[in-house]
PDB file of C-alpha atoms and ligand atoms in Angstrom:
ATOM      1  CA  MET Z  10      14.434  12.689 -12.018  1.00 61.00           C
ATOM      2  CA  ALA Z  11      16.747  14.164  -9.271  1.00 68.00           C
ATOM      3  CA  ALA Z  12      18.689  11.736  -7.285  1.00 75.00           C
ATOM      4  CA  LYS Z  13      17.580  11.214  -3.523  1.00 82.00           C
ATOM      5  CA  ARG Z  14      20.065  12.201  -0.841  1.00 89.00           C
ATOM      6  CA  PRO Z  15      20.858   8.876   1.088  1.00 94.00           C
ATOM      7  CA  VAL Z  16      20.012   8.378   4.592  1.00 95.00           C
ATOM      8  CA  VAL Z  17      22.718   8.543   7.214  1.00 97.00           C
ATOM      9  CA  ILE Z  18      22.520   6.814  10.543  1.00 97.00           C
ATOM     10  CA  GLY Z  19      25.095   7.059  13.164  1.00 98.00           C
ATOM     11  CA  ILE Z  20      25.361   4.366  15.865  1.00 98.00           C
ATOM     12  CA  ALA Z  21      27.541   5.305  18.810  1.00 98.00           C
ATOM     13  CA  GLY Z  22      28.087   3.593  22.241  1.00 98.00           C
ATOM     14  CA  GLY Z  23      30.926   2.133  24.288  1.00 98.00           C
ATOM     15  CA  SER Z  24      33.329  -0.819  23.218  1.00 98.00           C
ATOM     16  CA  CYS Z  25      31.217  -3.975  23.122  1.00 98.00           C
ATOM     17  CA  SER Z  26      27.690  -2.238  23.816  1.00 98.00           C
ATOM     18  CA  GLY Z  27      26.175  -3.877  20.834  1.00 97.00           C
ATOM     19  CA  LYS Z  28      26.584  -1.381  18.189  1.00 98.00           C
ATOM     20  CA  THR Z  29      27.371  -4.018  15.612  1.00 97.00           C
ATOM     21  CA  SER Z  30      24.328  -6.040  16.667  1.00 96.00           C
ATOM     22  CA  VAL Z  31      22.280  -3.140  16.199  1.00 97.00           C
ATOM     23  CA  THR Z  32      23.866  -2.284  12.908  1.00 97.00           C
ATOM     24  CA  ASN Z  33      23.229  -5.805  11.532  1.00 96.00           C
ATOM     25  CA  ALA Z  34      19.701  -5.832  12.745  1.00 95.00           C
ATOM     26  CA  ILE Z  35      19.111  -2.786  10.682  1.00 95.00           C
ATOM     27  CA  TYR Z  36      21.226  -3.897   7.707  1.00 95.00           C
ATOM     28  CA  ASP Z  37      19.287  -7.091   7.531  1.00 94.00           C
ATOM     29  CA  VAL Z  38      16.020  -5.032   6.852  1.00 92.00           C
ATOM     30  CA  PHE Z  39      17.573  -3.144   4.068  1.00 90.00           C
ATOM     31  CA  ARG Z  40      19.698  -5.812   2.633  1.00 87.00           C
ATOM     32  CA  ASP Z  41      17.641  -5.890  -0.599  1.00 80.00           C
ATOM     33  CA  HIS Z  42      17.329  -2.154  -0.917  1.00 74.00           C
ATOM     34  CA  SER Z  43      20.727  -0.562  -0.929  1.00 87.00           C
ATOM     35  CA  VAL Z  44      22.725  -0.132   2.288  1.00 94.00           C
ATOM     36  CA  VAL Z  45      26.320   0.048   3.474  1.00 96.00           C
ATOM     37  CA  VAL Z  46      28.102  -0.237   6.980  1.00 97.00           C
ATOM     38  CA  ILE Z  47      30.939   2.174   7.529  1.00 98.00           C
ATOM     39  CA  GLU Z  48      32.847   1.175  10.566  1.00 98.00           C
ATOM     40  CA  GLN Z  49      34.538   4.125  12.178  1.00 98.00           C
ATOM     41  CA  ASP Z  50      37.209   1.567  13.295  1.00 97.00           C
ATOM     42  CA  PHE Z  51      38.558   1.027   9.659  1.00 97.00           C
ATOM     43  CA  TYR Z  52      39.136   4.771   9.726  1.00 98.00           C
ATOM     44  CA  TYR Z  53      41.862   4.211  12.558  1.00 98.00           C
ATOM     45  CA  LYS Z  54      45.016   6.351  11.186  1.00 96.00           C
ATOM     46  CA  ASP Z  55      47.322   4.351   9.321  1.00 95.00           C
ATOM     47  CA  GLN Z  56      50.357   2.947  11.431  1.00 96.00           C
ATOM     48  CA  SER Z  57      52.189   1.072   8.933  1.00 95.00           C
ATOM     49  CA  HIS Z  58      55.314   3.333   9.588  1.00 96.00           C
ATOM     50  CA  LEU Z  59      55.392   2.375  13.306  1.00 97.00           C
ATOM     51  CA  THR Z  60      56.856  -0.859  14.568  1.00 97.00           C
ATOM     52  CA  PHE Z  61      54.553  -3.404  16.173  1.00 96.00           C
ATOM     53  CA  GLU Z  62      55.837  -2.531  19.654  1.00 96.00           C
ATOM     54  CA  GLU Z  63      55.038   1.304  19.028  1.00 97.00           C
ATOM     55  CA  ARG Z  64      51.461   0.389  17.859  1.00 97.00           C
ATOM     56  CA  LEU Z  65      50.783  -1.200  21.118  1.00 95.00           C
ATOM     57  CA  GLY Z  66      51.366   2.285  22.716  1.00 95.00           C
ATOM     58  CA  THR Z  67      48.555   4.006  20.841  1.00 97.00           C
ATOM     59  CA  ASN Z  68      45.395   5.058  22.685  1.00 98.00           C
ATOM     60  CA  TYR Z  69      42.766   3.541  20.513  1.00 98.00           C
ATOM     61  CA  ASP Z  70      40.029   4.963  22.550  1.00 98.00           C
ATOM     62  CA  HIS Z  71      41.067   8.685  21.915  1.00 98.00           C
ATOM     63  CA  PRO Z  72      39.398  10.696  19.218  1.00 98.00           C
ATOM     64  CA  LEU Z  73      42.681  11.721  17.828  1.00 98.00           C
ATOM     65  CA  ALA Z  74      43.328   7.983  16.788  1.00 98.00           C
ATOM     66  CA  PHE Z  75      40.976   8.194  14.124  1.00 98.00           C
ATOM     67  CA  ASP Z  76      41.279   9.581  10.593  1.00 97.00           C
ATOM     68  CA  ASN Z  77      37.947  11.460  10.720  1.00 97.00           C
ATOM     69  CA  ASP Z  78      38.968  13.830   7.802  1.00 97.00           C
ATOM     70  CA  LEU Z  79      39.129  10.712   5.487  1.00 98.00           C
ATOM     71  CA  LEU Z  80      35.744   9.280   7.041  1.00 98.00           C
ATOM     72  CA  ILE Z  81      33.985  12.760   6.477  1.00 98.00           C
ATOM     73  CA  GLU Z  82      35.283  12.955   2.981  1.00 98.00           C
ATOM     74  CA  HIS Z  83      33.953   9.562   2.252  1.00 98.00           C
ATOM     75  CA  ILE Z  84      30.479  10.054   3.826  1.00 98.00           C
ATOM     76  CA  LYS Z  85      30.395  13.340   1.808  1.00 98.00           C
ATOM     77  CA  LYS Z  86      30.899  11.478  -1.259  1.00 98.00           C
ATOM     78  CA  LEU Z  87      28.383   8.660  -0.834  1.00 97.00           C
ATOM     79  CA  LEU Z  88      25.947  11.762  -0.033  1.00 97.00           C
ATOM     80  CA  LEU Z  89      26.780  12.833  -3.455  1.00 96.00           C
ATOM     81  CA  ARG Z  90      26.234   9.316  -4.916  1.00 95.00           C
ATOM     82  CA  GLN Z  91      29.991   8.918  -5.551  1.00 96.00           C
ATOM     83  CA  PRO Z  92      31.705   5.576  -4.912  1.00 97.00           C
ATOM     84  CA  ILE Z  93      34.460   5.098  -2.222  1.00 98.00           C
ATOM     85  CA  ASN Z  94      37.242   2.699  -1.597  1.00 98.00           C
ATOM     86  CA  LYS Z  95      36.788   2.066   2.171  1.00 97.00           C
ATOM     87  CA  PRO Z  96      39.797   1.111   4.230  1.00 97.00           C
ATOM     88  CA  VAL Z  97      40.124  -2.239   5.918  1.00 97.00           C
ATOM     89  CA  TYR Z  98      41.351  -2.506   9.459  1.00 96.00           C
ATOM     90  CA  ASP Z  99      43.678  -5.302  10.903  1.00 95.00           C
ATOM     91  CA  TYR Z 100      43.047  -5.418  14.779  1.00 95.00           C
ATOM     92  CA  VAL Z 101      46.003  -7.970  15.166  1.00 94.00           C
ATOM     93  CA  GLN Z 102      48.598  -5.857  13.305  1.00 95.00           C
ATOM     94  CA  HIS Z 103      46.960  -2.533  14.780  1.00 96.00           C
ATOM     95  CA  THR Z 104      46.990  -0.843  11.512  1.00 96.00           C
ATOM     96  CA  ARG Z 105      45.177  -0.591   8.089  1.00 95.00           C
ATOM     97  CA  ALA Z 106      45.214  -3.817   6.000  1.00 94.00           C
ATOM     98  CA  GLN Z 107      46.587  -3.323   2.370  1.00 93.00           C
ATOM     99  CA  GLU Z 108      43.066  -4.111   0.686  1.00 96.00           C
ATOM    100  CA  VAL Z 109      40.113  -1.653   0.460  1.00 97.00           C
ATOM    101  CA  ILE Z 110      36.508  -2.324  -0.252  1.00 97.00           C
ATOM    102  CA  HIS Z 111      34.972  -0.490  -3.284  1.00 97.00           C
ATOM    103  CA  VAL Z 112      31.609   0.897  -2.243  1.00 97.00           C
ATOM    104  CA  GLU Z 113      29.026   2.069  -4.711  1.00 95.00           C
ATOM    105  CA  PRO Z 114      26.563   4.674  -3.747  1.00 93.00           C
ATOM    106  CA  VAL Z 115      23.647   3.524  -1.666  1.00 94.00           C
ATOM    107  CA  ASP Z 116      20.455   4.685  -0.130  1.00 93.00           C
ATOM    108  CA  VAL Z 117      21.223   3.857   3.387  1.00 95.00           C
ATOM    109  CA  ILE Z 118      24.669   4.644   5.185  1.00 97.00           C
ATOM    110  CA  ILE Z 119      25.034   3.141   8.619  1.00 97.00           C
ATOM    111  CA  LEU Z 120      27.960   4.709  10.317  1.00 98.00           C
ATOM    112  CA  GLU Z 121      29.120   2.809  13.549  1.00 98.00           C
ATOM    113  CA  GLY Z 122      31.792   3.289  16.043  1.00 98.00           C
ATOM    114  CA  ILE Z 123      32.557   4.292  19.709  1.00 98.00           C
ATOM    115  CA  LEU Z 124      33.228   7.954  18.765  1.00 98.00           C
ATOM    116  CA  VAL Z 125      30.941   8.746  15.793  1.00 98.00           C
ATOM    117  CA  LEU Z 126      28.875  11.373  17.772  1.00 98.00           C
ATOM    118  CA  GLU Z 127      31.921  13.052  19.245  1.00 98.00           C
ATOM    119  CA  ASP Z 128      32.920  14.922  16.098  1.00 97.00           C
ATOM    120  CA  ALA Z 129      30.462  17.796  15.412  1.00 98.00           C
ATOM    121  CA  ASP Z 130      31.315  17.822  11.648  1.00 98.00           C
ATOM    122  CA  LEU Z 131      30.530  14.086  11.497  1.00 98.00           C
ATOM    123  CA  ARG Z 132      27.226  14.417  13.440  1.00 98.00           C
ATOM    124  CA  ASP Z 133      26.068  17.308  11.020  1.00 98.00           C
ATOM    125  CA  LEU Z 134      26.129  14.620   8.253  1.00 98.00           C
ATOM    126  CA  MET Z 135      23.585  12.298  10.139  1.00 98.00           C
ATOM    127  CA  ASP Z 136      19.945  12.294   9.963  1.00 96.00           C
ATOM    128  CA  ILE Z 137      19.346   9.764  12.883  1.00 96.00           C
ATOM    129  CA  LYS Z 138      21.738   9.531  15.901  1.00 97.00           C
ATOM    130  CA  LEU Z 139      21.638   6.418  18.133  1.00 97.00           C
ATOM    131  CA  PHE Z 140      23.586   5.784  21.339  1.00 98.00           C
ATOM    132  CA  VAL Z 141      23.770   1.988  22.397  1.00 97.00           C
ATOM    133  CA  ASP Z 142      23.874   2.095  26.107  1.00 97.00           C
ATOM    134  CA  THR Z 143      25.169  -1.097  27.972  1.00 97.00           C
ATOM    135  CA  ASP Z 144      26.520  -1.294  31.546  1.00 96.00           C
ATOM    136  CA  SER Z 145      30.263  -1.410  31.756  1.00 97.00           C
ATOM    137  CA  ASP Z 146      30.290  -4.580  33.642  1.00 97.00           C
ATOM    138  CA  ILE Z 147      28.556  -6.399  30.749  1.00 97.00           C
ATOM    139  CA  ARG Z 148      30.690  -4.699  28.173  1.00 97.00           C
ATOM    140  CA  ILE Z 149      34.158  -5.730  29.798  1.00 98.00           C
ATOM    141  CA  ILE Z 150      33.080  -9.293  30.021  1.00 98.00           C
ATOM    142  CA  ARG Z 151      32.211  -9.327  26.435  1.00 98.00           C
ATOM    143  CA  ARG Z 152      35.251  -7.628  25.413  1.00 98.00           C
ATOM    144  CA  ILE Z 153      37.456 -10.145  27.245  1.00 98.00           C
ATOM    145  CA  MET Z 154      35.849 -12.989  25.376  1.00 98.00           C
ATOM    146  CA  ARG Z 155      35.798 -11.058  22.030  1.00 98.00           C
ATOM    147  CA  ASP Z 156      39.341  -9.775  21.962  1.00 97.00           C
ATOM    148  CA  ILE Z 157      40.747 -13.052  22.846  1.00 97.00           C
ATOM    149  CA  LYS Z 158      38.632 -14.897  20.294  1.00 97.00           C
ATOM    150  CA  GLU Z 159      38.633 -12.619  17.634  1.00 96.00           C
ATOM    151  CA  ARG Z 160      41.420  -9.927  17.888  1.00 94.00           C
ATOM    152  CA  GLY Z 161      44.483 -12.053  19.057  1.00 93.00           C
ATOM    153  CA  ARG Z 162      44.570 -10.697  22.806  1.00 95.00           C
ATOM    154  CA  THR Z 163      45.397 -12.116  26.089  1.00 97.00           C
ATOM    155  CA  THR Z 164      43.231 -11.715  29.233  1.00 97.00           C
ATOM    156  CA  ASP Z 165      46.201  -9.790  30.818  1.00 97.00           C
ATOM    157  CA  SER Z 166      46.368  -7.336  27.793  1.00 96.00           C
ATOM    158  CA  VAL Z 167      42.668  -6.682  27.573  1.00 98.00           C
ATOM    159  CA  ILE Z 168      42.439  -5.855  31.352  1.00 98.00           C
ATOM    160  CA  GLU Z 169      45.384  -3.630  31.308  1.00 97.00           C
ATOM    161  CA  GLN Z 170      43.965  -1.762  28.098  1.00 98.00           C
ATOM    162  CA  TYR Z 171      40.772  -1.544  29.603  1.00 98.00           C
ATOM    163  CA  LEU Z 172      42.039  -0.057  32.832  1.00 98.00           C
ATOM    164  CA  THR Z 173      44.450   2.512  31.204  1.00 98.00           C
ATOM    165  CA  ALA Z 174      42.602   3.598  28.233  1.00 98.00           C
ATOM    166  CA  VAL Z 175      39.155   1.968  27.370  1.00 98.00           C
ATOM    167  CA  ARG Z 176      37.524   2.864  30.763  1.00 98.00           C
ATOM    168  CA  PRO Z 177      38.784   6.418  31.161  1.00 98.00           C
ATOM    169  CA  MET Z 178      38.511   7.423  27.498  1.00 98.00           C
ATOM    170  CA  HIS Z 179      34.918   5.969  27.677  1.00 98.00           C
ATOM    171  CA  ASN Z 180      34.119   8.281  30.722  1.00 98.00           C
ATOM    172  CA  LEU Z 181      35.856  11.278  29.031  1.00 98.00           C
ATOM    173  CA  PHE Z 182      34.562  11.203  25.552  1.00 98.00           C
ATOM    174  CA  ILE Z 183      32.162   8.438  24.513  1.00 98.00           C
ATOM    175  CA  GLU Z 184      29.644   8.549  27.599  1.00 98.00           C
ATOM    176  CA  PRO Z 185      29.376  12.525  27.045  1.00 98.00           C
ATOM    177  CA  THR Z 186      28.217  12.059  23.467  1.00 98.00           C
ATOM    178  CA  LYS Z 187      25.075  10.483  24.628  1.00 98.00           C
ATOM    179  CA  ARG Z 188      23.517  13.847  24.962  1.00 98.00           C
ATOM    180  CA  TYR Z 189      23.653  14.089  21.149  1.00 98.00           C
ATOM    181  CA  ALA Z 190      21.639  10.963  20.354  1.00 98.00           C
ATOM    182  CA  ASP Z 191      18.065  11.134  19.025  1.00 96.00           C
ATOM    183  CA  ILE Z 192      17.450   7.750  20.796  1.00 95.00           C
ATOM    184  CA  ILE Z 193      19.225   5.962  23.489  1.00 96.00           C
ATOM    185  CA  ILE Z 194      19.046   2.117  22.969  1.00 96.00           C
ATOM    186  CA  PRO Z 195      19.362  -0.232  25.966  1.00 93.00           C
ATOM    187  CA  GLU Z 196      19.894  -4.098  25.304  1.00 79.00           C
ATOM    188  CA  GLY Z 197      21.582  -3.506  21.845  1.00 84.00           C
ATOM    189  CA  GLY Z 198      20.573  -5.676  19.221  1.00 80.00           C
ATOM    190  CA  ASP Z 199      18.110  -7.458  21.400  1.00 89.00           C
ATOM    191  CA  ASN Z 200      15.920  -4.430  21.836  1.00 92.00           C
ATOM    192  CA  GLU Z 201      13.229  -5.307  18.952  1.00 93.00           C
ATOM    193  CA  VAL Z 202      11.047  -2.159  19.705  1.00 94.00           C
ATOM    194  CA  ALA Z 203      13.957   0.150  19.253  1.00 93.00           C
ATOM    195  CA  ILE Z 204      15.127  -1.699  15.978  1.00 94.00           C
ATOM    196  CA  ASP Z 205      11.622  -1.442  14.760  1.00 95.00           C
ATOM    197  CA  LEU Z 206      11.236   2.309  15.489  1.00 94.00           C
ATOM    198  CA  MET Z 207      14.424   2.795  13.571  1.00 93.00           C
ATOM    199  CA  VAL Z 208      13.385   0.897  10.516  1.00 94.00           C
ATOM    200  CA  THR Z 209      10.073   2.779  10.401  1.00 95.00           C
ATOM    201  CA  LYS Z 210      11.924   6.179  10.775  1.00 92.00           C
ATOM    202  CA  ILE Z 211      14.377   5.312   8.002  1.00 91.00           C
ATOM    203  CA  LYS Z 212      11.699   4.092   5.522  1.00 90.00           C
ATOM    204  CA  THR Z 213       9.904   7.401   6.136  1.00 92.00           C
ATOM    205  CA  ILE Z 214      12.857   9.402   5.451  1.00 89.00           C
ATOM    206  CA  LEU Z 215      13.399   7.408   2.303  1.00 86.00           C
ATOM    207  CA  GLU Z 216       9.904   7.828   1.019  1.00 87.00           C
ATOM    208  CA  THR Z 217      10.099  11.807   1.263  1.00 85.00           C
ATOM    209  CA  ASP Z 218      11.353  13.802  -1.541  1.00 66.00           C
ATOM    210  CA  ASN Z 219      14.827  14.190  -0.118  1.00 70.00           C
ATOM    211  CA  VAL Z 220      16.679  15.164  -3.179  1.00 67.00           C
ATOM    212  CA  LEU Z 221      20.349  16.065  -3.622  1.00 68.00           C
TER     213      LEU Z 221
HETATM  214  N1  ADP O 304      22.743  -9.140  23.646  1.00 77.06           N
HETATM  215  C1  ADP O 304      23.765  -9.886  23.744  1.00 77.06           C
HETATM  216  N2  ADP O 304      24.252 -10.876  24.663  1.00 77.06           N
HETATM  217  C2  ADP O 304      25.352 -11.529  24.631  1.00 77.06           C
HETATM  218  N3  ADP O 304      26.256 -11.312  23.940  1.00 77.06           N
HETATM  219  C3  ADP O 304      26.433 -10.083  23.043  1.00 77.06           C
HETATM  220  C4  ADP O 304      25.150  -9.509  23.036  1.00 77.06           C
HETATM  221  N4  ADP O 304      25.212  -8.200  22.175  1.00 77.06           N
HETATM  222  C5  ADP O 304      26.461  -8.278  21.830  1.00 77.06           C
HETATM  223  N5  ADP O 304      27.222  -9.623  22.319  1.00 77.06           N
HETATM  224  C6  ADP O 304      28.494  -9.994  22.074  1.00 77.06           C
HETATM  225  O1  ADP O 304      29.372  -8.939  22.484  1.00 77.06           O
HETATM  226  C7  ADP O 304      30.381  -8.651  21.637  1.00 77.06           C
HETATM  227  C8  ADP O 304      30.444  -7.244  21.013  1.00 77.06           C
HETATM  228  O2  ADP O 304      29.207  -7.031  20.550  1.00 77.06           O
HETATM  229  P1  ADP O 304      29.178  -6.032  19.466  1.00 77.06           P
HETATM  230  O3  ADP O 304      27.668  -5.861  18.943  1.00 77.06           O
HETATM  231  O4  ADP O 304      30.130  -6.345  18.291  1.00 77.06           O
HETATM  232  O5  ADP O 304      29.371  -4.671  19.946  1.00 77.06           O
HETATM  233  P2  ADP O 304      30.223  -3.204  19.542  1.00 77.06           P
HETATM  234  O6  ADP O 304      30.099  -3.212  17.985  1.00 77.06           O
HETATM  235  O7  ADP O 304      29.511  -2.368  20.407  1.00 77.06           O
HETATM  236  O8  ADP O 304      31.599  -3.505  19.986  1.00 77.06           O
HETATM  237  C9  ADP O 304      30.305  -9.663  20.542  1.00 77.06           C
HETATM  238  O9  ADP O 304      31.185 -10.775  20.691  1.00 77.06           O
HETATM  239  C10 ADP O 304      28.841 -10.092  20.650  1.00 77.06           C
HETATM  240  O10 ADP O 304      28.583 -11.377  20.183  1.00 77.06           O
HETATM  241  N1  LIG O 305      44.266  -1.694  17.227  1.00 77.06           N
HETATM  242  C1  LIG O 305      43.215  -1.562  17.791  1.00 77.06           C
HETATM  243  C2  LIG O 305      42.188  -0.886  17.481  1.00 77.06           C
HETATM  244  C3  LIG O 305      41.061  -0.591  18.239  1.00 77.06           C
HETATM  245  N2  LIG O 305      40.866  -1.183  19.571  1.00 77.06           N
HETATM  246  C4  LIG O 305      39.748  -1.212  20.251  1.00 77.06           C
HETATM  247  O1  LIG O 305      38.557  -1.287  19.644  1.00 77.06           O
HETATM  248  C5  LIG O 305      37.558  -0.790  20.374  1.00 77.06           C
HETATM  249  C6  LIG O 305      36.447  -0.259  19.396  1.00 77.06           C
HETATM  250  O2  LIG O 305      35.832  -1.283  18.728  1.00 77.06           O
HETATM  251  P1  LIG O 305      34.357  -1.832  19.282  1.00 77.06           P
HETATM  252  O3  LIG O 305      34.187  -2.890  18.217  1.00 77.06           O
HETATM  253  O4  LIG O 305      34.679  -2.504  20.592  1.00 77.06           O
HETATM  254  O5  LIG O 305      33.492  -0.811  19.292  1.00 77.06           O
HETATM  255  C7  LIG O 305      38.169   0.481  21.069  1.00 77.06           C
HETATM  256  O6  LIG O 305      37.802   0.349  22.416  1.00 77.06           O
HETATM  257  C8  LIG O 305      39.824   0.150  21.109  1.00 77.06           C
HETATM  258  O7  LIG O 305      40.389   0.088  22.338  1.00 77.06           O
HETATM  259  C9  LIG O 305      41.992  -2.027  19.916  1.00 77.06           C
HETATM  260  O8  LIG O 305      42.038  -2.678  21.043  1.00 77.06           O
HETATM  261  N3  LIG O 305      43.151  -2.190  18.997  1.00 77.06           N
END
């Protein structure tokens, strides 16, 4: 019997909009099926050749910060049901970690990240495109709390980065990708109706004869 083509779901949205929460809610439903999360953040360009000080100068909210060629290569491999070695990212050191995660082929691929809808070649690989829409005041509050707790940052550094890069790049590159979304989800992972709709749609695609 011919192998089925995996389903690719793209989940975009601003920093701290709730992309990971939506991703986890969908992941939990398909956990016993076969599902993988591909974080666009893990595909930030390797910066191991730069000093720590130099890495602080990178604009992490610009499309050019990402190695989308590698990301696209990996999604295409998974679509052909071939395994990949997914990079791991270190937000404290601002570069790729030494280790990789071996990922076997799966039925459901969830691709999440601030700019996953910005690249046309990446968009073309997606069956469903979501944009998680959360007000910027909520997002900055969440970001200050998260980055201090989990990413080794100070309040001042988070605010400075927000004003110089996160906010302007959001307005320039992230917010405009909303137009490519099939569904715009307010309330992130708390939006049970949207999550249920997504799960139903994914199941429908999985049940169709979508062969390679
Ligand atoms: N509905 C919510 N209410 C309160 N905090 C939330 C909510 N959704 C997400 N958060 C918190 O905000 C931060 C960012 O959420 P996350 O889902 O990781 O967003 P993203 O992946 O878009 O950056 C996390 O610390 C998370 O716990
Ligand atoms: N070294 C880095 C790499 C990325 N960031 C920030 O992460 C944000 C994207 O992740 P979310 O979970 O918030 O979607 C992005 O806004 C980058 O500014 C960073 O601070 N340092």
